[in-house]
Short mmCIF file of C-alpha atoms in Angstrom, two decimals:
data_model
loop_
_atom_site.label_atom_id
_atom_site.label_comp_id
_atom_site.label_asym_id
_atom_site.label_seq_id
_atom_site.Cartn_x
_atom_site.Cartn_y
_atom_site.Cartn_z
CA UNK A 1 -10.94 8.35 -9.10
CA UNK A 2 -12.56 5.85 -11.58
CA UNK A 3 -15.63 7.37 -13.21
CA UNK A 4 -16.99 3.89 -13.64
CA UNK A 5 -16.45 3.22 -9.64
CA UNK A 6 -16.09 4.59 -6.12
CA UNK A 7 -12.65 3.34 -6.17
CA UNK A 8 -9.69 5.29 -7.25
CA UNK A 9 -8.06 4.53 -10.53
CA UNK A 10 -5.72 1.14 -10.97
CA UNK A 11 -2.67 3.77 -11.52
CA UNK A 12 -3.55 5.50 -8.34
CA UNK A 13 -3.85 2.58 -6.40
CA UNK A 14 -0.77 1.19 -7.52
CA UNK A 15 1.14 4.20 -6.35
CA UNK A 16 -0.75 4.35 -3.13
CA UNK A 17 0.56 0.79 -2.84
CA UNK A 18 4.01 1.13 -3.76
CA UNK A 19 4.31 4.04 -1.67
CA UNK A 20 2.77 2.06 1.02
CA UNK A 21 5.43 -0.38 0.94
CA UNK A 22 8.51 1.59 0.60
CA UNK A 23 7.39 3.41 3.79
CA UNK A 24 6.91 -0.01 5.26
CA UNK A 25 10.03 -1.57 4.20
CA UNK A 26 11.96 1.75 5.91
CA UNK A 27 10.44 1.50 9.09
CA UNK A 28 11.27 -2.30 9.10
CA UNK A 29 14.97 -0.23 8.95
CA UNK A 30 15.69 -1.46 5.47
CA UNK A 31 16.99 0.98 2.74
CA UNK A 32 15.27 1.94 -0.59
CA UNK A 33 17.33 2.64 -3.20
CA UNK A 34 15.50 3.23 -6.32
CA UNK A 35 11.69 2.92 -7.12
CA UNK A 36 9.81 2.72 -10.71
CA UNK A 37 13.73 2.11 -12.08
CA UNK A 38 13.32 1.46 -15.77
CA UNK A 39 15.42 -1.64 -17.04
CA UNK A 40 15.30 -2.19 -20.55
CA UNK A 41 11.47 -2.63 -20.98
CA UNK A 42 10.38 -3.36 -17.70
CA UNK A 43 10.22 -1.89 -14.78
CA UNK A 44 11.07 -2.48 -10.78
CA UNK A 45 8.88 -0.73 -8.43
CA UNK A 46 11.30 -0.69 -5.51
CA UNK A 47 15.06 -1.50 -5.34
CA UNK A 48 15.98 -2.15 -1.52
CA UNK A 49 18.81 -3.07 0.44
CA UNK A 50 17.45 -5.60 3.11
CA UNK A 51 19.22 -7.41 5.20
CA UNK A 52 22.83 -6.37 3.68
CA UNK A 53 21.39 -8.11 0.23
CA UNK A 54 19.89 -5.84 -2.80
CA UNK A 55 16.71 -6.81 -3.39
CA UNK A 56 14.27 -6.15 -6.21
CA UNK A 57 10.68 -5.67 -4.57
CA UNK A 58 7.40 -6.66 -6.61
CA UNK A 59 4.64 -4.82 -5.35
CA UNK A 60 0.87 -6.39 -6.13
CA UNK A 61 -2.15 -4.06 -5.22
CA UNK A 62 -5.92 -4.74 -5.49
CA UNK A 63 -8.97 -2.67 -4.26
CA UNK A 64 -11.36 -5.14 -2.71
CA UNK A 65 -15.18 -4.23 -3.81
CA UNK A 66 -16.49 -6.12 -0.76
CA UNK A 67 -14.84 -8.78 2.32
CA UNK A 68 -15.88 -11.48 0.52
CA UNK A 69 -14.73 -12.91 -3.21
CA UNK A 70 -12.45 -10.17 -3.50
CA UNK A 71 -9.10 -10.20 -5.92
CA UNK A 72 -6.15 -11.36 -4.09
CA UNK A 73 -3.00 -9.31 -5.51
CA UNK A 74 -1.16 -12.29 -4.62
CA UNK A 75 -3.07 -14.05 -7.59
CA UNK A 76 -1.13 -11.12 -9.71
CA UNK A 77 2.18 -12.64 -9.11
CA UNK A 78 2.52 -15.90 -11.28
CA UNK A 79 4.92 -18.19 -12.22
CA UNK A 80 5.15 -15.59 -15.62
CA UNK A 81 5.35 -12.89 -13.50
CA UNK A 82 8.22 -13.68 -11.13
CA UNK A 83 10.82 -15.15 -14.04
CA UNK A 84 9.99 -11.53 -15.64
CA UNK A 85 10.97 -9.96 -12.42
CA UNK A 86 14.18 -12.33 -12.05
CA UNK A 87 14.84 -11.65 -15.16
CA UNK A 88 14.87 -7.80 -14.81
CA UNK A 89 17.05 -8.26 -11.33
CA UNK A 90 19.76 -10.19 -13.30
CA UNK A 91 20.21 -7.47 -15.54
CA UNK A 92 20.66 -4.58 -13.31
CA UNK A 93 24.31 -3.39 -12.79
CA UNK A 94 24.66 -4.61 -9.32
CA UNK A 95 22.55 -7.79 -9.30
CA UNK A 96 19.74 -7.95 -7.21
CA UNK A 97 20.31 -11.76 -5.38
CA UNK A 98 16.55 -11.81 -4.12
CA UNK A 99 13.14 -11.06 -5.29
CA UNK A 100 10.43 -10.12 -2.63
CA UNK A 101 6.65 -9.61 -3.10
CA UNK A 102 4.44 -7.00 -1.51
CA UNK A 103 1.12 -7.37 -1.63
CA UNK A 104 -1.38 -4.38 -0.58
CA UNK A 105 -5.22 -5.36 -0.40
CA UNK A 106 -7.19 -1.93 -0.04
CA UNK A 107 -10.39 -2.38 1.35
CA UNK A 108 -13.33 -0.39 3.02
CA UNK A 109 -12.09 -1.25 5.82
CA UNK A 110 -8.65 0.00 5.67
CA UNK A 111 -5.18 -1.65 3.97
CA UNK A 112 -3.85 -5.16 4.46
CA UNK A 113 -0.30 -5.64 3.71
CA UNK A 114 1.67 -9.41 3.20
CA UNK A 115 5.13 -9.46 2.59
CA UNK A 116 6.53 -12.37 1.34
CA UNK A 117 10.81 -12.38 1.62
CA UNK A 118 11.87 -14.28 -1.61
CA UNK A 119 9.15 -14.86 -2.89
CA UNK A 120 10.31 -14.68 -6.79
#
């Protein structure tokens, strides 16, 4: 948890998130390969196989104070932020050929989850 907050901390929530979406992504039937794989200085949060194609998966996650005015975590995925990510699937190994965004919105509530297929 946050001490400044009711919310959990932005390292816990990015975990919950990313573990959120791996679990999503296999019962879609699609394969994760890696996750948090170090490359060079950055890092991918998941490395999938989807669809027959290795894909790098961005994963965005925000904790939403209240329904309305809330951060998006699609607002966390830029133009800056997907060449970084294109970037760091051209230099794996095995090329990744597609980047993909998940974006988790936790909320009072419960969890909303987007996925946007080549989104990078």
């Amino acid at each position: 948890m946050d001490p400044r907050s009711d919310h959990p901390s932005r390292r816990d929530t990015g975990r919950a998130a990313e573990d959120l979406a791996a679990r999503f992504l296999e019962r879609k039937g699609h394969v994760v390969l890696a996750r948090n794989l170090r490359v060079g200085r950055g890092e991918i949060d998941i490395l999938a196989e989807i669809d027959g194609e290795r894909a790098v998966v961005e994963v965005r996650s925000r904790w939403a104070a209240s329904d309305a005015g809330s951060p998006d975590p699609l607002d966390a995925f830029d133009a800056a932020k997907a060449r970084q990510v294109r970037k760091l699937a051209a230099s794996l190994p095995a090329r990744a050929r597609r980047v993909d965004l998940i974006a988790v919105r936790f909320h009072r509530h419960g969890v909303d989850l987007l996925w946007l297929p080549r989104a990078g």
